[in-house]
Coordinates of C-alpha atoms in Angstrom, one line a residue:
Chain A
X1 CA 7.4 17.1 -27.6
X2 CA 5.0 19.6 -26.5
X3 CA 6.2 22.7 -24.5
X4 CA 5.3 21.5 -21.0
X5 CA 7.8 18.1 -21.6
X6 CA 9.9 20.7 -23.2
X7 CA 10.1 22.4 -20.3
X8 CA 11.0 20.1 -17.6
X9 CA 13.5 18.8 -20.0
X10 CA 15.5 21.7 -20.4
X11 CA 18.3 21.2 -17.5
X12 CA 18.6 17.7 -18.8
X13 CA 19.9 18.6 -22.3
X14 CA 22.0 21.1 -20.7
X15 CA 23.7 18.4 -18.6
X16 CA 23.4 16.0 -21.0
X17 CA 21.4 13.8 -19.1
X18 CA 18.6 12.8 -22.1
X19 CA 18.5 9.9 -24.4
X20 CA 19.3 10.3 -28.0
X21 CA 15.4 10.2 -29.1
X22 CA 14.5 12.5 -26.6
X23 CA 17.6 14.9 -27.9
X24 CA 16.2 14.6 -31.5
X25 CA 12.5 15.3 -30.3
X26 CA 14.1 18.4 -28.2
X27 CA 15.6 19.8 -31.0
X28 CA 12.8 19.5 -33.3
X29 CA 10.6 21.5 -30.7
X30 CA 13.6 24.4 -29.9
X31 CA 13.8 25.1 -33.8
X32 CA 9.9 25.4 -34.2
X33 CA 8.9 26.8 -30.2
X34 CA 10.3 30.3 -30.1
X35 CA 8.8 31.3 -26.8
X36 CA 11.0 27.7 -25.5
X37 CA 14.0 29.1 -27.3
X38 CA 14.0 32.0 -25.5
X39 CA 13.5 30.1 -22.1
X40 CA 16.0 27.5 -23.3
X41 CA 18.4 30.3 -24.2
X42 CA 17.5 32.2 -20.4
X43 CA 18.6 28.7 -18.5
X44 CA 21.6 28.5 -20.7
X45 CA 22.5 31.9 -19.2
X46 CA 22.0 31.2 -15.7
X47 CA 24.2 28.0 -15.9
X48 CA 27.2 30.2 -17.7
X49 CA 27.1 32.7 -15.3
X50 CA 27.2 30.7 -12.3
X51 CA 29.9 28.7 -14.4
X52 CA 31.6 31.8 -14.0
X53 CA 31.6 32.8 -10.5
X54 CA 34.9 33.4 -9.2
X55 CA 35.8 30.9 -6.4
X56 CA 35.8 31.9 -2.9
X57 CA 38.9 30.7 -0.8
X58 CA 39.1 30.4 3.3
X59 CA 40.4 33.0 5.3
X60 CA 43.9 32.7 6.3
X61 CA 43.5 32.1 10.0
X62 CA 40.9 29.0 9.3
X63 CA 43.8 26.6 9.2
X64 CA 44.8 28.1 12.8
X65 CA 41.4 28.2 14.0
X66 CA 40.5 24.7 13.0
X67 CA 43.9 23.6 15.0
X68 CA 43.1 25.2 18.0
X69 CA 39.6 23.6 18.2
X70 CA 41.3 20.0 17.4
X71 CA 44.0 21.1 20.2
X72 CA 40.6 21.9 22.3
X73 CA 38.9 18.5 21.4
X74 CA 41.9 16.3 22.3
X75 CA 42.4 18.0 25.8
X76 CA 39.0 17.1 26.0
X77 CA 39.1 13.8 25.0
X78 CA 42.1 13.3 27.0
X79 CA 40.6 14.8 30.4
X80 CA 37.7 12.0 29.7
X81 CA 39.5 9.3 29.1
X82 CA 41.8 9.9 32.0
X83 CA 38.1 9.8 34.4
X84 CA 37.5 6.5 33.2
X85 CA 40.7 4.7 34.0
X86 CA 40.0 4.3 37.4
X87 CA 36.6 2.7 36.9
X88 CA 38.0 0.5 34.2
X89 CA 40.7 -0.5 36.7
X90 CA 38.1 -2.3 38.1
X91 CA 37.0 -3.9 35.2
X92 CA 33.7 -1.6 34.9
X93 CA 32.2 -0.2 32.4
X94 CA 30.4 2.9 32.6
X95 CA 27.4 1.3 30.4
X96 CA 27.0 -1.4 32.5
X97 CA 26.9 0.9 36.0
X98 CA 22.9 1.5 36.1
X99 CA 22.2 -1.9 35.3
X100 CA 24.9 -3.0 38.0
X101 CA 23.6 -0.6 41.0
X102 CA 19.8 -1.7 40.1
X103 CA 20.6 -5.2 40.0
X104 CA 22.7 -4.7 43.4
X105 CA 19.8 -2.9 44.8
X106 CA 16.8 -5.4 44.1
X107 CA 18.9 -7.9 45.6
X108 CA 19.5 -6.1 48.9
X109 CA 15.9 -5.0 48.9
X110 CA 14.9 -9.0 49.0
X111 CA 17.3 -10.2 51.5
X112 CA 16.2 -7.3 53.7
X113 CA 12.2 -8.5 53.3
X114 CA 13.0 -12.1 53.7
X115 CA 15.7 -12.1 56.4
X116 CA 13.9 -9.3 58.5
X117 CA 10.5 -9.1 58.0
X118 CA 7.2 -10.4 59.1
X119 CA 6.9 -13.8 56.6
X120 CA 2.9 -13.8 57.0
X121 CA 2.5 -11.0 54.9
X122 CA 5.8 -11.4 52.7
X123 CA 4.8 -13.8 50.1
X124 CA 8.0 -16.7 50.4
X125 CA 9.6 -17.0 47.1
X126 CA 8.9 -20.7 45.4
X127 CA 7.0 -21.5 48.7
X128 CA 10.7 -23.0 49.9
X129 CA 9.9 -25.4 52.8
X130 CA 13.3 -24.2 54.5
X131 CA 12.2 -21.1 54.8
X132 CA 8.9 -21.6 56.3
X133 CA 8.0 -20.5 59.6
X134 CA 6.7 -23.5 61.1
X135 CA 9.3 -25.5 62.4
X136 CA 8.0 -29.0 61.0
X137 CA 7.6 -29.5 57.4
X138 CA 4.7 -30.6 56.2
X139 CA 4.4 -32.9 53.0
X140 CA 1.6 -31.4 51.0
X141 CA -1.2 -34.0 49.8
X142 CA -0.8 -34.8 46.2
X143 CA -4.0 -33.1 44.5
X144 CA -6.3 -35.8 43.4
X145 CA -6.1 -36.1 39.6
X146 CA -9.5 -35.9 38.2
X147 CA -8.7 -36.8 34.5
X148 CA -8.8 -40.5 34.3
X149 CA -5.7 -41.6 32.1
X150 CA -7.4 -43.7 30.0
X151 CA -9.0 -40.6 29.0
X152 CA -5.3 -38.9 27.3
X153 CA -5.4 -42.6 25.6
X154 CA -8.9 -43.6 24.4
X155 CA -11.3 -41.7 26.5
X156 CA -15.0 -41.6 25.9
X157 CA -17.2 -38.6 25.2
X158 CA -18.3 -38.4 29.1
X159 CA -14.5 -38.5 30.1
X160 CA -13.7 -35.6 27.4
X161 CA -16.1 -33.6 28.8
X162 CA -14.5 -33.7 32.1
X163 CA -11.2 -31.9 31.3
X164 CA -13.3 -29.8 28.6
X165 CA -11.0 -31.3 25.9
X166 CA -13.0 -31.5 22.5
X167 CA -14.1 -35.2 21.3
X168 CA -11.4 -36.8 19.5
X169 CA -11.5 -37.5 16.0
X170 CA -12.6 -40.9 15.2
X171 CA -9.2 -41.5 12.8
X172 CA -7.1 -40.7 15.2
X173 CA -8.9 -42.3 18.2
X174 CA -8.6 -45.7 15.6
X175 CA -4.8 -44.8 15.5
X176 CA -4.0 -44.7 19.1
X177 CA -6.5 -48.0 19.8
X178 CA -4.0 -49.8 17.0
X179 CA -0.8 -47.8 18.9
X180 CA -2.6 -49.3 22.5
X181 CA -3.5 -52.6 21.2
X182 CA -7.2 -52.2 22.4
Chain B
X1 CA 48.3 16.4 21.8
X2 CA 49.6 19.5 22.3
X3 CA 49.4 22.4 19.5
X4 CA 52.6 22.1 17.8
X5 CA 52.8 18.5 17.8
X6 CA 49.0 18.1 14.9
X7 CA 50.8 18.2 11.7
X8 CA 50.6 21.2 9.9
X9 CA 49.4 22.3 6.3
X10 CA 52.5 22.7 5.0
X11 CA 54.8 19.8 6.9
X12 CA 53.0 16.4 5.0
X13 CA 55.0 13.3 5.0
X14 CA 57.1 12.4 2.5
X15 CA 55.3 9.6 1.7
X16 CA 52.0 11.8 1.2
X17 CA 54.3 13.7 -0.8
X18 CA 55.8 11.0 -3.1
X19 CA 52.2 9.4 -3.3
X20 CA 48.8 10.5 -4.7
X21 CA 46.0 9.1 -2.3
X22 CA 42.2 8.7 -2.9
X23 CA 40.6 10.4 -0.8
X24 CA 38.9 7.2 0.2
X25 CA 42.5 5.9 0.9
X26 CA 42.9 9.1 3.2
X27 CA 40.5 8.6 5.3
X28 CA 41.2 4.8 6.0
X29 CA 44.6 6.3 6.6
X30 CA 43.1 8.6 9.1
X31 CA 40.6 5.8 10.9
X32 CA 44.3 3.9 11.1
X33 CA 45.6 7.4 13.0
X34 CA 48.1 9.3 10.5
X35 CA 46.9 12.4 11.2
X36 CA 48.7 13.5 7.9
X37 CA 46.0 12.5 6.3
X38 CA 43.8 14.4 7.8
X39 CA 45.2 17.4 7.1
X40 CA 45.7 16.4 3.7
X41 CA 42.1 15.8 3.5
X42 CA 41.2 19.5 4.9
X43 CA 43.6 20.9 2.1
X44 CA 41.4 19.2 -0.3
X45 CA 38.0 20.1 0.9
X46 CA 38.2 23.1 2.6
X47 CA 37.9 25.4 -0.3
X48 CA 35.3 23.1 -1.9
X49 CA 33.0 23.2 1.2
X50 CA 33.9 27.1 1.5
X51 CA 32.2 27.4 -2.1
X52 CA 29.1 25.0 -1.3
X53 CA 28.7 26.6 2.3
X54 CA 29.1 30.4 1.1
X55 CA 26.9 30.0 -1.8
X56 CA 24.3 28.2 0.6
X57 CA 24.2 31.4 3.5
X58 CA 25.8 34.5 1.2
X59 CA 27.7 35.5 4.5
X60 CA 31.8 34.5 4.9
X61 CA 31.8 34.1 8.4
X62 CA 28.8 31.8 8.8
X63 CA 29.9 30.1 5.7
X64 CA 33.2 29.0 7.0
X65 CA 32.1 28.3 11.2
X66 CA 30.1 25.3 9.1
X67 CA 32.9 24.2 7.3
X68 CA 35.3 24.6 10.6
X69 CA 32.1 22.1 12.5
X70 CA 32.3 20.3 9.1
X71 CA 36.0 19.3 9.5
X72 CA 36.0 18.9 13.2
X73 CA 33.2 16.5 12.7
X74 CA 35.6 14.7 10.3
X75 CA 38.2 14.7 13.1
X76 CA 35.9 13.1 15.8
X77 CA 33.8 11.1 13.7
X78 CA 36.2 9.9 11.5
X79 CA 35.0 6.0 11.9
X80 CA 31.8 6.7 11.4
X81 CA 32.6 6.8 7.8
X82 CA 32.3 3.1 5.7
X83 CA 33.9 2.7 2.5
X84 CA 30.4 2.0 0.9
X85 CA 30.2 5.3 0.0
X86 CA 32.5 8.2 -1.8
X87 CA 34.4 10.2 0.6
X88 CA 33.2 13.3 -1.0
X89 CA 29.3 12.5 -0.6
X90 CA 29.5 12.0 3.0
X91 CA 31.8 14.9 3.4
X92 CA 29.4 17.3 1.8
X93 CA 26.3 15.5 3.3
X94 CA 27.3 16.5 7.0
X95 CA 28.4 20.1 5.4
X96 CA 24.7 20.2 3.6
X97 CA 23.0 19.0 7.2
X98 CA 25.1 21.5 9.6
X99 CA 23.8 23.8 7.1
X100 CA 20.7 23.4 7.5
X101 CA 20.7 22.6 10.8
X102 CA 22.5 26.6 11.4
X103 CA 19.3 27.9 8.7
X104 CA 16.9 26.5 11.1
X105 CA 18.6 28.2 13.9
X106 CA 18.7 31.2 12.5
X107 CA 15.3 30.9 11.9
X108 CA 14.1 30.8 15.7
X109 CA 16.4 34.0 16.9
X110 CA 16.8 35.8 13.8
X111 CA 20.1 38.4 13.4
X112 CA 19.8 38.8 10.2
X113 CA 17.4 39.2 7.3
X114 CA 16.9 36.9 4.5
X115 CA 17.6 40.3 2.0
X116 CA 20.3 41.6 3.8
X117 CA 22.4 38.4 3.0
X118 CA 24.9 38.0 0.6
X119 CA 26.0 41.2 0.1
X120 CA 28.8 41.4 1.6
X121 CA 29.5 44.9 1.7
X122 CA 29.8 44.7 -2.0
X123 CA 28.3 47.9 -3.3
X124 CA 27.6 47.3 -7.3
X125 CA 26.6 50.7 -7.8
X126 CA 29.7 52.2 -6.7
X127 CA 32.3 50.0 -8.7
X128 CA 36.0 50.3 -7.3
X129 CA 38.2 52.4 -9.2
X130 CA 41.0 49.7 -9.5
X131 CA 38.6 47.4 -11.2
X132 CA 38.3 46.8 -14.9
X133 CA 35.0 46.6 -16.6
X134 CA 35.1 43.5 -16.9
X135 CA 35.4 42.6 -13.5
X136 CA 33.0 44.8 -12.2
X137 CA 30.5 43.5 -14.4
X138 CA 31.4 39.7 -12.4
X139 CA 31.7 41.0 -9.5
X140 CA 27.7 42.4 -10.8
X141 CA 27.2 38.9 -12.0
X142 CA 28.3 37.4 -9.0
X143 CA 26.3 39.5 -6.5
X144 CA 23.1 39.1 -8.4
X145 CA 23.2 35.5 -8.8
X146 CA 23.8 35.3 -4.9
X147 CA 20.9 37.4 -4.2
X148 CA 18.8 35.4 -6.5
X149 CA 19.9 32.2 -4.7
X150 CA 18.9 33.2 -1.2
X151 CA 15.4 33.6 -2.8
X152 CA 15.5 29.8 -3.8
X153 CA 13.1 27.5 -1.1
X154 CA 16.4 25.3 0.2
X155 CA 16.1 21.9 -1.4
X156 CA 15.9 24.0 -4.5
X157 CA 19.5 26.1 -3.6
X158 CA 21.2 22.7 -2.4
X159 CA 20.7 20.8 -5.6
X160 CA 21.3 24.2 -7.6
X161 CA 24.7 24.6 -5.4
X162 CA 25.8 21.2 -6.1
X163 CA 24.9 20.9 -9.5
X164 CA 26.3 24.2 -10.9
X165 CA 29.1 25.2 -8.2
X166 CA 30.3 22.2 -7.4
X167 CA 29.6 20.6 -10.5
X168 CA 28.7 17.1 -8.9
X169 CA 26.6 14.2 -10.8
X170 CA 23.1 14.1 -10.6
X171 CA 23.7 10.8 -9.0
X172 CA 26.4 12.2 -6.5
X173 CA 23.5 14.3 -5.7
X174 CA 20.8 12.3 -4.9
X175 CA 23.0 10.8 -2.6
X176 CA 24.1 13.8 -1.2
X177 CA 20.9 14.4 -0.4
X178 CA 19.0 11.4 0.1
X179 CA 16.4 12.0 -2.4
X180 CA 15.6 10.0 -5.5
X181 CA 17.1 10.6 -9.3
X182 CA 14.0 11.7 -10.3
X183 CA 13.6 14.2 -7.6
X184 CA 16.9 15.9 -8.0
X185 CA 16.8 16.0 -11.8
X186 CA 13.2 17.8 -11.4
X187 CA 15.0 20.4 -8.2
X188 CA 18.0 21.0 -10.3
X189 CA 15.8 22.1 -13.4
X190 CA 13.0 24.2 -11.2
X191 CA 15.7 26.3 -9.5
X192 CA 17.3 27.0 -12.6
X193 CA 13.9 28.3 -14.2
X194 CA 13.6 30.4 -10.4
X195 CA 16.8 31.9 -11.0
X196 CA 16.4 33.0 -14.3
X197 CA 13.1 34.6 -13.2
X198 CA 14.7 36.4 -11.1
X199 CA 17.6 37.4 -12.5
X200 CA 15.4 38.8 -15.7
X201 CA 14.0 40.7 -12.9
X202 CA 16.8 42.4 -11.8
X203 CA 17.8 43.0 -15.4
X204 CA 14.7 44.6 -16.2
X205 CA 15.0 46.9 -13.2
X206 CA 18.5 47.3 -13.8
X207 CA 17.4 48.6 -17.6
X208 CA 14.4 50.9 -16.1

């Protein structure tokens, strides 16, 4: 053990805290090191004589003072508690009130805008026929489909193309013709 | 609650009496609401934290407002406490955090200086009449080993206070304070060498 190990090692003999080789090799180095003896024998002192300091006791009031503060804390608590029964009376919870008041809030703000306002500009939610200005409903024309179906089955390069879908790979376009039977 | 209806110090159930709790049992006890147990609880600690707090600022009354917020915190907090852990560690880990907390205070509107802690108004030079030798040279002792521990950086005084005043494990430490074995083990032995630099200091100037 040279002195540096021996020095960071010190507290840990003190407080027994080292293994058994490390004891042996800490020994060997205190008996030959005088100038760790005498550091050894310093940190030895400082541990004694805190050992020794007398203990230091509360004042006698701090039982009073501490029960007074409790006293304080459950008048507190009390005074809280009894502001919250009336809201839990009906059923709420404080934690739930912002979300509750926004929520109530958003839905007044989109009745107002669809019951009262001008629907050109107000964008009708989900495009509901009933709701619709004009009187008569309209059917809306089915968009043509331009993506043959024979394409999503066994479609050829030029039909691929069309809905920018990659080429097929040739396995698996050989699996679907055996699924199809063509 | 009114004042005279929180059990007090001396009036403990006689179960408590006839019955020697854990402290781990006390504060399930507590979390159940037997107050009782509280106030055993504070009878326990509150001389322990006095001696970890005091040694911590050097100053009585600061020293024992933490432990008062220590034990209130106790009283409101009570379930945040889990049996995972001894009751002493989290006990002395709020008292080491308020600590610090009041350090870093005191830091931004300063009252008082660093040197001008921990004496206490006790005077070494001028020993009290009444006192033996031997007790002056403690209360010497005692007064020099204070001042020499508000020189300490404060992870260095923590492990120091829990180690040597409190005699806790190097384990209890760690998690105490949150910090690997390792680290404490290397704290506990650094303060120690700080210390006895210092005191040889004082010694020297003492001889001189």
């Amino acid at each position: 053990m040279n002195c540096y190990k021996f020095r960071d090692s010190i507290s840990l003999y003190i407080d027994k805290e080292l293994s058994i080789k490390d004891i042996n090799r800490f020994n060997h180095h205190l008996e030959t090191c005088s100038s760790c003896r005498v550091l050894f024998q310093g940190t030895l002192n400082v541990v004694s004589s805190m050992k020794k300091i007398p203990a230091v006791t509360v004042s006698a009031d701090f039982g009073k003072r501490l029960q007074k503060r409790i006293t304080r804390e459950q008048a507190r608590e009390k005074t809280r508690r009894r502001r919250m029964v009336p809201v839990q009376r009906l059923g709420l919870q404080p934690r739930y009130a912002f979300a509750s008041v926004t929520a109530l809030v958003a839905i007044l703000v989109i009745s107002v805008s669809i019951f009262t306002g001008d629907n050109d500009d107000v964008p009708v939610i989900g495009n509901t026929p009933a709701l619709s200005t004009t009187s008569e409903v309209v059917p809306q024309e089915e968009p043509e489909s331009h993506i043959p179906v024979s394409s999503l089955v066994a479609g050829s390069q030029e039909d691929s193309s069309m809905i920018n879908m990659p080429p097929i790979h040739p396995q698996i376009q050989s699996q679907v013709r055996q699924v199809s039977g063509n | 609650m009114t004042e005279s209806s929180f059990p007090s110090s001396t009036k403990l159930s006689k179960e408590m009496a006839d019955k020697i709790y854990s402290d781990e049992e006390l504060i399930s006890r507590f979390q159940e609401g037997d107050e009782y147990s509280y106030v055993e609880l504070v009878n326990r600690y509150q001389d322990r934290l006095i001696n970890f707090t005091y040694r911590f600022f050097g100053d009585r009354e600061d020293a024992e407002d933490v432990v008062q917020d220590t034990l209130m915190k106790l009283y409101t907090h009570k379930h945040y406490y889990r049996n995972i852990a001894k009751f002493s560690t989290w006990i002395y880990t709020i008292a080491s955090n308020l600590s610090k907390t009041e350090l870093r205070k005191r830091k931004r509107r300063p009252h008082k200086l660093i040197s001008q802690m921990g004496l206490e108004g006790q005077n070494w030079d001028v020993p009290d009449e009444d006192k033996t030798n031997e007790e002056i040279e403690i209360q010497f002792n005692e007064t020099q080993i204070q001042r020499a521990m508000l020189t300490l950086p404060l992870h260095f005084r923590t492990a120091v206070i829990l180690r040597d005043i409190q005699e806790l494990s190097y384990e209890e430490i760690s998690n105490i304070l949150n910090v690997p074995l390792g680290t404490v083990k290397s704290r506990i032995n650094r303060a120690r060498l700080q210390l006895q630099e210092e005191l040889k200091h004082v010694n020297e100037t003492r001889r001189t």
